[in-house]
mmCIF file of C-alpha atoms in Angstrom:
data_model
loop_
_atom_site.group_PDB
_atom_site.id
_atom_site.type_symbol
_atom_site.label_atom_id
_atom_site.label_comp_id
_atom_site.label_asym_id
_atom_site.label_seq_id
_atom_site.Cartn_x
_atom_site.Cartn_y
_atom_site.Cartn_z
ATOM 1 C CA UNK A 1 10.643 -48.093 -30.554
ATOM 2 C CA UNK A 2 12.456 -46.609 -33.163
ATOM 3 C CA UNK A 3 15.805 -45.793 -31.235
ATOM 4 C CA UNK A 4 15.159 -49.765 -30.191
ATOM 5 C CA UNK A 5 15.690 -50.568 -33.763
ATOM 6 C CA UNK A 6 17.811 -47.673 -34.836
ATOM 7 C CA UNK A 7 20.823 -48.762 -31.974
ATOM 8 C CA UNK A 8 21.240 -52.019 -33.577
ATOM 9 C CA UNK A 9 21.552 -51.301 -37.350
ATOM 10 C CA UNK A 10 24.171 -48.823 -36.439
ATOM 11 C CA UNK A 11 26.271 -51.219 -34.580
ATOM 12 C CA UNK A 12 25.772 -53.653 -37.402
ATOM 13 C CA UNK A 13 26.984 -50.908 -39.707
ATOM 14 C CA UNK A 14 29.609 -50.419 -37.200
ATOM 15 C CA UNK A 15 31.194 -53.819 -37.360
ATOM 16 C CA UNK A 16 30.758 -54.064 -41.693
ATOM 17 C CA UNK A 17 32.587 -50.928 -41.314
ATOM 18 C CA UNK A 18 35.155 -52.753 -39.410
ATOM 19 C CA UNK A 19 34.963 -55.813 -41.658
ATOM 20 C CA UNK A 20 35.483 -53.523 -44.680
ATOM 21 C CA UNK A 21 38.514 -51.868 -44.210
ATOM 22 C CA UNK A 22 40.164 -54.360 -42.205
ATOM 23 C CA UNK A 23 40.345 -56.482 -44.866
ATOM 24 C CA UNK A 24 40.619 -53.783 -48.054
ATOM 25 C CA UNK A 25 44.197 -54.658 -48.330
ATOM 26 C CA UNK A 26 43.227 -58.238 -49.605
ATOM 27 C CA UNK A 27 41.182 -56.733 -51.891
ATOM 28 C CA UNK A 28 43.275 -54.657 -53.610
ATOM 29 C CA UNK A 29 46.730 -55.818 -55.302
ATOM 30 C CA UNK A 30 49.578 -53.325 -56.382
ATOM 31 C CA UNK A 31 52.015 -54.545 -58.212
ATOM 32 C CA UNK A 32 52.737 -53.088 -61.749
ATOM 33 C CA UNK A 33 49.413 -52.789 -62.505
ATOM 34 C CA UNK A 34 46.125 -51.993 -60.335
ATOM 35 C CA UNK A 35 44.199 -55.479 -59.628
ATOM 36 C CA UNK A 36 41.394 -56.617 -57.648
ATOM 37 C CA UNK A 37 40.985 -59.913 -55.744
ATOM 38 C CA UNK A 38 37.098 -60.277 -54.670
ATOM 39 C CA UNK A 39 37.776 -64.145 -54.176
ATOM 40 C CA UNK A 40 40.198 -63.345 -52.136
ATOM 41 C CA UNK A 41 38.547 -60.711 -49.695
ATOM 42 C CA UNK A 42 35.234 -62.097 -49.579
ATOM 43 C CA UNK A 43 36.842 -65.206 -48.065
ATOM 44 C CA UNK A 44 38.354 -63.185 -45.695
ATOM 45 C CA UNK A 45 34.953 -61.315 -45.036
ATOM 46 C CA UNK A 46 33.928 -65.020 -44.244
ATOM 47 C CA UNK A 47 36.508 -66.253 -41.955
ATOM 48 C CA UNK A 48 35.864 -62.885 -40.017
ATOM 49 C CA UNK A 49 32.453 -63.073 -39.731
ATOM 50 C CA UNK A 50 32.603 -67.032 -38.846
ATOM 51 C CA UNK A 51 34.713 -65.904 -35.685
ATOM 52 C CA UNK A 52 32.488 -63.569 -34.870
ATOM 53 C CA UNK A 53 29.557 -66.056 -34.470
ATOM 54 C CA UNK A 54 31.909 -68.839 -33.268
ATOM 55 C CA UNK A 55 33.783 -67.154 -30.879
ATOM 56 C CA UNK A 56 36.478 -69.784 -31.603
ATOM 57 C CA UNK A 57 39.293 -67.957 -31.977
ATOM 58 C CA UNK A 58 40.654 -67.061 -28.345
ATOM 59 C CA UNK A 59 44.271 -65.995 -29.558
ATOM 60 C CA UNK A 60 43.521 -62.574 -28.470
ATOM 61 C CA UNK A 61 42.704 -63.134 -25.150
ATOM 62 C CA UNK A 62 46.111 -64.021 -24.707
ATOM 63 C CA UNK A 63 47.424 -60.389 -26.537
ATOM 64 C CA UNK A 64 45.109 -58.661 -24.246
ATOM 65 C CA UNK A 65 46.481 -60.485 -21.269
ATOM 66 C CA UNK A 66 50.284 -59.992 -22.742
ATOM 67 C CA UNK A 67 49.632 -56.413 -23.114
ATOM 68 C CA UNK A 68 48.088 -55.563 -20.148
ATOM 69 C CA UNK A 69 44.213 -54.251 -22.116
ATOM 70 C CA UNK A 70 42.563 -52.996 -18.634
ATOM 71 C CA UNK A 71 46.038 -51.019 -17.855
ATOM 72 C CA UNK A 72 46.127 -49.744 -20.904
ATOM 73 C CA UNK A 73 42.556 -49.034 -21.893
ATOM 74 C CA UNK A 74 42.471 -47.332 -18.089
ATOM 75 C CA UNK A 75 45.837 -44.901 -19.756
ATOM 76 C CA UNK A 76 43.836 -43.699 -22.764
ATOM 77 C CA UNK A 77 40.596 -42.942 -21.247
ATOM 78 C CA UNK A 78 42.695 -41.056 -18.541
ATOM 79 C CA UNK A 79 44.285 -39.133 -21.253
ATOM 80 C CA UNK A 80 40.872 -38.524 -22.855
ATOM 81 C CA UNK A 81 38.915 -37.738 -19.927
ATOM 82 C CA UNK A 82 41.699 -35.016 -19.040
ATOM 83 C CA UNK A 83 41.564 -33.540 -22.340
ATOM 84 C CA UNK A 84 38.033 -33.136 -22.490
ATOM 85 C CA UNK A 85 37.775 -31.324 -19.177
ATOM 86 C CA UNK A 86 41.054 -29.092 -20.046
ATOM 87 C CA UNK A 87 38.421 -28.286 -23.458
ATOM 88 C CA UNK A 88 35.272 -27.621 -21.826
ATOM 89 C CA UNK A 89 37.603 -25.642 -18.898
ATOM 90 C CA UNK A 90 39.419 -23.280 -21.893
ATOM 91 C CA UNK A 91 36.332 -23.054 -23.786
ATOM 92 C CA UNK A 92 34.181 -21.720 -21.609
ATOM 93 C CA UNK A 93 36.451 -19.147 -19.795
ATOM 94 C CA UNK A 94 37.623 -18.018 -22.812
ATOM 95 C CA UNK A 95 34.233 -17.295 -24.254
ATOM 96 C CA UNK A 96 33.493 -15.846 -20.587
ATOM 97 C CA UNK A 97 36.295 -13.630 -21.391
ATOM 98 C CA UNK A 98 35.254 -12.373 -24.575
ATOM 99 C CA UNK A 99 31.707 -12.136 -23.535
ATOM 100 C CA UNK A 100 32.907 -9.414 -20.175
ATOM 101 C CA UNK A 101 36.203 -8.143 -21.306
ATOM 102 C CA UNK A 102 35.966 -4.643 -23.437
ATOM 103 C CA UNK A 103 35.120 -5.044 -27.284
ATOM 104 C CA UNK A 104 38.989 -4.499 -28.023
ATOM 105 C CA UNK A 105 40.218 -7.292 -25.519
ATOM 106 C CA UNK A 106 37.729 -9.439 -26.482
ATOM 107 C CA UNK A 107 38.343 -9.132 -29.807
ATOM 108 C CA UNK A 108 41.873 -9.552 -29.462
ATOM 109 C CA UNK A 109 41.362 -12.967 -27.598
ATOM 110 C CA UNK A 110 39.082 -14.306 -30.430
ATOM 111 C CA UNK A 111 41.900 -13.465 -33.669
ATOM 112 C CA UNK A 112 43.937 -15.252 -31.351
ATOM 113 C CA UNK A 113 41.640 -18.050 -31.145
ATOM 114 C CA UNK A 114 40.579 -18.190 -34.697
ATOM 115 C CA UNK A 115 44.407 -18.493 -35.984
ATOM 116 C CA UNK A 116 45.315 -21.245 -33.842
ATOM 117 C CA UNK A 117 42.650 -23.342 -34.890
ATOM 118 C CA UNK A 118 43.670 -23.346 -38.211
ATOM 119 C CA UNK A 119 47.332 -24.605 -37.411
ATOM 120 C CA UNK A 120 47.188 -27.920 -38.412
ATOM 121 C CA UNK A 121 47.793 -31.150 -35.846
ATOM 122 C CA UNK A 122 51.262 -32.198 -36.731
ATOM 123 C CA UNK A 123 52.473 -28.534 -36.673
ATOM 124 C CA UNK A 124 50.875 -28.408 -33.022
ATOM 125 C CA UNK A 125 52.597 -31.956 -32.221
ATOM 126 C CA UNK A 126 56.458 -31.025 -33.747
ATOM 127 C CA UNK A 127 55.963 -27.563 -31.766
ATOM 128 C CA UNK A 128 55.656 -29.231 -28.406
ATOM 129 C CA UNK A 129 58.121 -31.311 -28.967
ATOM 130 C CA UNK A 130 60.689 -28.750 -29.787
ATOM 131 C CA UNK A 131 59.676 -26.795 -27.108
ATOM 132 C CA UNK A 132 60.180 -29.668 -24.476
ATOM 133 C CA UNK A 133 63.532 -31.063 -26.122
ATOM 134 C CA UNK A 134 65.010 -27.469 -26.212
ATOM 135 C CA UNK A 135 63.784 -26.300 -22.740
ATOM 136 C CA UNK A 136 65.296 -29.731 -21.365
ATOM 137 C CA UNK A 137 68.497 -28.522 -23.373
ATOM 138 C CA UNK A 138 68.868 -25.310 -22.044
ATOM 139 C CA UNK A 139 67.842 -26.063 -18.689
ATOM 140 C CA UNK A 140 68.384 -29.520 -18.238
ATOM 141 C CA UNK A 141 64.512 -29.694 -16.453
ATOM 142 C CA UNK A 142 63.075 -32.707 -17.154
ATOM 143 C CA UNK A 143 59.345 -32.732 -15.678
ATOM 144 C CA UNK A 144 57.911 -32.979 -18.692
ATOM 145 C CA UNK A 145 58.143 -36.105 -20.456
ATOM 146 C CA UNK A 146 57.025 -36.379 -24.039
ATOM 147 C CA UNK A 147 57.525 -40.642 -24.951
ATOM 148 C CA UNK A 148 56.427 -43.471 -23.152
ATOM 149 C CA UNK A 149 59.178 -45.774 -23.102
ATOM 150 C CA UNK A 150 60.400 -48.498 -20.491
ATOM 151 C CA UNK A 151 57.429 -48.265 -18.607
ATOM 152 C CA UNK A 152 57.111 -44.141 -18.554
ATOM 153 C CA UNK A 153 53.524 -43.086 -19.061
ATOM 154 C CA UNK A 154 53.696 -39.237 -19.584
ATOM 155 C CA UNK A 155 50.035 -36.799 -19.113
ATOM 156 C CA UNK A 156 51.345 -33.495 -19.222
ATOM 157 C CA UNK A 157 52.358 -33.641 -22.876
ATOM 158 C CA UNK A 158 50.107 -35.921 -24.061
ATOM 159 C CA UNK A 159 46.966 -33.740 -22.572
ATOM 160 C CA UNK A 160 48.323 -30.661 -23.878
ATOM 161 C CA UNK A 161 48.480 -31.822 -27.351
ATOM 162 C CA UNK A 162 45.824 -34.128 -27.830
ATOM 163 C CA UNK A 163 43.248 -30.975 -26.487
ATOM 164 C CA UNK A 164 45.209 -27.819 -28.074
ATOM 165 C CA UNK A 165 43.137 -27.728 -31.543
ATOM 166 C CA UNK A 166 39.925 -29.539 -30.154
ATOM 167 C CA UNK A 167 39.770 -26.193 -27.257
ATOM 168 C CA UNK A 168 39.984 -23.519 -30.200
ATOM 169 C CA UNK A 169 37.285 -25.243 -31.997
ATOM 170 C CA UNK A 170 34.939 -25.467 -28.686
ATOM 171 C CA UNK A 171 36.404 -22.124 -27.657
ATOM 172 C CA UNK A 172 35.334 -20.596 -31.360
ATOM 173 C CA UNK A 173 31.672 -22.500 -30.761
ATOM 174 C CA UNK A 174 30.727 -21.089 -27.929
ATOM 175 C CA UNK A 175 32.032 -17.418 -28.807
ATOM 176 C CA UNK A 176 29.443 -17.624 -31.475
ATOM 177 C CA UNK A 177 26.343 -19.030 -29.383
ATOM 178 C CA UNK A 178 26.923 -16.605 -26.693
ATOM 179 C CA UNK A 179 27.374 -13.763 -29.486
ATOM 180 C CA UNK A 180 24.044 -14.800 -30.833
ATOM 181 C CA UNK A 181 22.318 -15.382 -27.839
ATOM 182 C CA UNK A 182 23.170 -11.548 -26.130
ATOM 183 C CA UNK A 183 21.111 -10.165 -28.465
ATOM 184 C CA UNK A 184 17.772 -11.729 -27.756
ATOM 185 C CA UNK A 185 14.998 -10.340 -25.400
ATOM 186 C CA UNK A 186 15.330 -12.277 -22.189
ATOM 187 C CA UNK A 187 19.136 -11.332 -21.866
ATOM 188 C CA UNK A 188 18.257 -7.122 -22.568
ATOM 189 C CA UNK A 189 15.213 -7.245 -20.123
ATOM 190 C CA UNK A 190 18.229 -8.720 -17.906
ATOM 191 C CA UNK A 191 20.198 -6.029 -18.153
ATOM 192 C CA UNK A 192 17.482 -3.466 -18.275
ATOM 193 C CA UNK A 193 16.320 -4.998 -14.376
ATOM 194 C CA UNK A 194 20.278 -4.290 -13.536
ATOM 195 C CA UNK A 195 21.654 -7.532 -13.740
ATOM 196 C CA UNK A 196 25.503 -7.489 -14.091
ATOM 197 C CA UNK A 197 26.978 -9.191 -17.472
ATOM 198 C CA UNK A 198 28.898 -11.909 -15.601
ATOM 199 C CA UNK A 199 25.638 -12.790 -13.652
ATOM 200 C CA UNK A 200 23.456 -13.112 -16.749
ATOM 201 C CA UNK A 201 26.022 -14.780 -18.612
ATOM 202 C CA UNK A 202 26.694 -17.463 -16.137
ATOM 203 C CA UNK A 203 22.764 -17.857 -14.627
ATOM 204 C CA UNK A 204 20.780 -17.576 -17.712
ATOM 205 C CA UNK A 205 22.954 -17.912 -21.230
ATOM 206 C CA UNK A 206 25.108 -20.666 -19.979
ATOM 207 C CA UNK A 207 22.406 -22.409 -18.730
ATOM 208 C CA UNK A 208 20.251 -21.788 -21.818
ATOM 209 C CA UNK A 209 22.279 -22.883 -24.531
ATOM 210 C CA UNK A 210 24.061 -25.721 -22.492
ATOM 211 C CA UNK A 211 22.099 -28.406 -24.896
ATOM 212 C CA UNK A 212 24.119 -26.956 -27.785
ATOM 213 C CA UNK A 213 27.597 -27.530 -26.044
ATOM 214 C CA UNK A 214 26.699 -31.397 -25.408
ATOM 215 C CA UNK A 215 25.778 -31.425 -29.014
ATOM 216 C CA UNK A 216 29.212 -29.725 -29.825
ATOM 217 C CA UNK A 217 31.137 -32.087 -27.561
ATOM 218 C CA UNK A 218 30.188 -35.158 -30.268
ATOM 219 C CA UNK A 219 32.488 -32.999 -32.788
ATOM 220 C CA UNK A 220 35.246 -32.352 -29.816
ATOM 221 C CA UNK A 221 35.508 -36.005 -29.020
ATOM 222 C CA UNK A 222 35.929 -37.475 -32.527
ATOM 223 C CA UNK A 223 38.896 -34.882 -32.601
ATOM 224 C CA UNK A 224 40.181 -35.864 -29.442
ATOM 225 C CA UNK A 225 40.230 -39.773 -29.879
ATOM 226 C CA UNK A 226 41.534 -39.162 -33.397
ATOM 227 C CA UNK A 227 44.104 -36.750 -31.700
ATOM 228 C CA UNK A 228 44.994 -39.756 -28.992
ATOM 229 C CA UNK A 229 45.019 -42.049 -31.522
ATOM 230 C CA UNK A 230 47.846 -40.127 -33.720
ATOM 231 C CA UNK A 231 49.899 -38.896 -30.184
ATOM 232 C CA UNK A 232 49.896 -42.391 -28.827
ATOM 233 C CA UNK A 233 51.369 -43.908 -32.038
ATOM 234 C CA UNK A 234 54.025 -40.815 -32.577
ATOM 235 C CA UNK A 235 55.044 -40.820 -28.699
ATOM 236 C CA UNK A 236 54.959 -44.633 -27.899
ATOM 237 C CA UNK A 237 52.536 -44.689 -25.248
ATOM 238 C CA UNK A 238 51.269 -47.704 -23.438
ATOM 239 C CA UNK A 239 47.708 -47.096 -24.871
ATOM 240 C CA UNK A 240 44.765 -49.146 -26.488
ATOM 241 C CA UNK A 241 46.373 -48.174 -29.694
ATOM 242 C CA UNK A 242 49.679 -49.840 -29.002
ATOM 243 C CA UNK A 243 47.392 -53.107 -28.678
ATOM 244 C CA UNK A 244 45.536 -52.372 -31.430
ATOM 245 C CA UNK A 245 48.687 -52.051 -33.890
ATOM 246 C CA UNK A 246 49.581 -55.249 -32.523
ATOM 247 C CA UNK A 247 46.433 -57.259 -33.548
ATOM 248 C CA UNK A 248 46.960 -56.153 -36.914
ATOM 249 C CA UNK A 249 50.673 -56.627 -37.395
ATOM 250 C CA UNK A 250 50.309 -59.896 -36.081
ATOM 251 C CA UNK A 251 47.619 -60.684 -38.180
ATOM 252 C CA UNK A 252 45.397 -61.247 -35.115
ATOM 253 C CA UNK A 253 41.722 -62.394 -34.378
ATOM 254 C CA UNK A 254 39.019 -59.813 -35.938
ATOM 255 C CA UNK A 255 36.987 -60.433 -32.831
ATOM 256 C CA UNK A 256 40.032 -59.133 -30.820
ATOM 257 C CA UNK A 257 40.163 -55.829 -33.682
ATOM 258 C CA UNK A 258 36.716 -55.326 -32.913
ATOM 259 C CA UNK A 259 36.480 -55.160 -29.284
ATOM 260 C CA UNK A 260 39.664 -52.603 -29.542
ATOM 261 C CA UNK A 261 37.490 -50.357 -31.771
ATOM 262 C CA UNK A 262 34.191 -50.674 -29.643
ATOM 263 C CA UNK A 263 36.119 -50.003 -26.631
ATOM 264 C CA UNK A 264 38.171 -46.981 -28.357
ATOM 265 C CA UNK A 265 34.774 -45.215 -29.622
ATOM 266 C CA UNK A 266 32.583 -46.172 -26.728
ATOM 267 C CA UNK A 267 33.001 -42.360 -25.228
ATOM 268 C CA UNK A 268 31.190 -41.267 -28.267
ATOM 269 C CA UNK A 269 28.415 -44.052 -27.481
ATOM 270 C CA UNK A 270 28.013 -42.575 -24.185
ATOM 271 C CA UNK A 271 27.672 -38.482 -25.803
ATOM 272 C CA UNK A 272 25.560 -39.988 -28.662
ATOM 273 C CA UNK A 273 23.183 -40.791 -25.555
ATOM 274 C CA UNK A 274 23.535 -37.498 -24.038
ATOM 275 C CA UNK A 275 22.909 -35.860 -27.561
ATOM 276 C CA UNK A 276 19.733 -37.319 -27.804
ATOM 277 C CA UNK A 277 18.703 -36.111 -24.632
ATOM 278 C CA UNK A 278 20.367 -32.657 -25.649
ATOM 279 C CA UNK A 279 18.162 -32.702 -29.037
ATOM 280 C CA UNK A 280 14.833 -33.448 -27.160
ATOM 281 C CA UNK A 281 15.905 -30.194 -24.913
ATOM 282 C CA UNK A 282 15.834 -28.020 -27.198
ATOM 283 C CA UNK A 283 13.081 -28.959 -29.544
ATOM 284 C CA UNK A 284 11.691 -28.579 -26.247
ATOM 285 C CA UNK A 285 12.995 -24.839 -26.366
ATOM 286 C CA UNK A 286 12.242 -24.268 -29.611
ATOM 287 C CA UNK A 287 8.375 -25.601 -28.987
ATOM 288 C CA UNK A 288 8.259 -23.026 -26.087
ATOM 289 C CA UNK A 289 9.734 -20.168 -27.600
ATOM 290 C CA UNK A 290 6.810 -20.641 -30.786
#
């Protein structure tokens, strides 16, 4: 009953949210001084809200139709569903590698890890770049293509950088459950019985602390989509966010804005739903282990 009433509120949050900063710039005037116009944005607020009960406003139909929405929607979840596999791939063999490798290796791989998570995004984004201009310079190879332009829609590039910093993080996370976890009794009576490392680490730690890793995948995702979100607007790709600058340049239906943004966030939607489920498993754990 109370996720019943909980699911609601937050999408009504959701959509003040929306209404909020969608119309901020009416609300705040910059000239040579600082001013505020409340008149001015609540009537905005107004006519927003009236077109969301109305549905009157079909203009955006017509965008969507212009601009192709199920082609392009179809382009970013591709992009996001890649880079969320090529996270949960890297993070989880590089943690395996750390967890079997010698202490010196292992240790190696996870300096390694914890400096390129702190390079930030645009750093990671203008170092691809230069890497695929100048190799295409030297070379002249061309199978990588970094914009999407006259009807080009590029993965490679796109999937590496949207999922570089996002893996480190997820990498880093699950270095430090497994780290944590080796230590308790079930995993040394494993090894005591002869188990090998790889064995226990695959049939009984992976398994054990996989409710953590969904719960860590809500933090990967708003990364990623923020990450798409930035890569599709600095490469020019035929993306939701290309229709989404669109709405608002064109000053555009806030219904239209709105189904953009649901549609944009609805893979965190879907892990919120798995995190629940993720929670419950290891209260469950927790209960068991008391």
């Amino acid at each position: 009953m109370k996720r019943l009433i909980e699911w609601p509120v937050r999408l009504v949050l959701m959509v003040f949210g929306f209404l909020f900063v969608f119309n901020l710039p009416s609300l705040i005037g910059i000239g040579n001084t600082l001013t505020l116009h409340p008149d001015t944005f609540w009537k905005y607020v107004q006519e927003n809200i009236q077109q969301l009960i109305q549905f009157g406003d079909t203009s955006y139909i017509d965008l969507f139709n212009e601009q192709s929405l199920p082609e392009g929607y179809a382009y970013t979840i591709s992009i996001f569903a890649s880079s969320l596999v090529a996270v949960i791939v890297f993070g989880l063999l590089a943690a395996m590698f750390v967890h079997i490798m010698p202490k010196k290796i292992g240790g190696f791989i996870k300096r390694g890890i914890n400096f390129f998570e702190g390079v930030p995004d645009l750093m990671v984004i203008f170092i691809i770049q230069f890497f695929v201009i100048t190799l295409y310079r030297e070379t002249g190879l061309k199978f990588l293509q970094l914009y999407g332009v006259f009807g080009a829609r590029p993965y490679v590039v796109p999937v590496v950088t949207v999922s570089f910093l996002p893996a480190m993080l997820f990498a880093q996370f699950i270095i430090k459950v497994l780290e944590e976890e080796k230590v308790k009794d079930y995993v040394q009576y494993s090894r005591a019985k002869g188990l090998s490392s790889l064995r226990i680490l695959i049939v009984h730690m992976l398994r054990n602390t996989f409710p953590l890793f969904i719960l860590q995948l809500r933090t990967s995702i708003w990364v990623i989509l923020s990450n798409i979100f930035l890569i599709e607007f600095l490469f020019t790709l035929p993306g939701l966010t290309g229709i989404l600058q669109l709405i608002v340049m064109r000053g555009g239906s806030f219904l239209g804005l709105v189904i953009c943004l649901l549609l944009f966030i609805l893979p965190l939607l879907v892990i919120e739903v798995l995190s629940l489920f993720a929670i419950k498993a290891v209260n469950r754990k927790e209960s068991a282990s008391i």
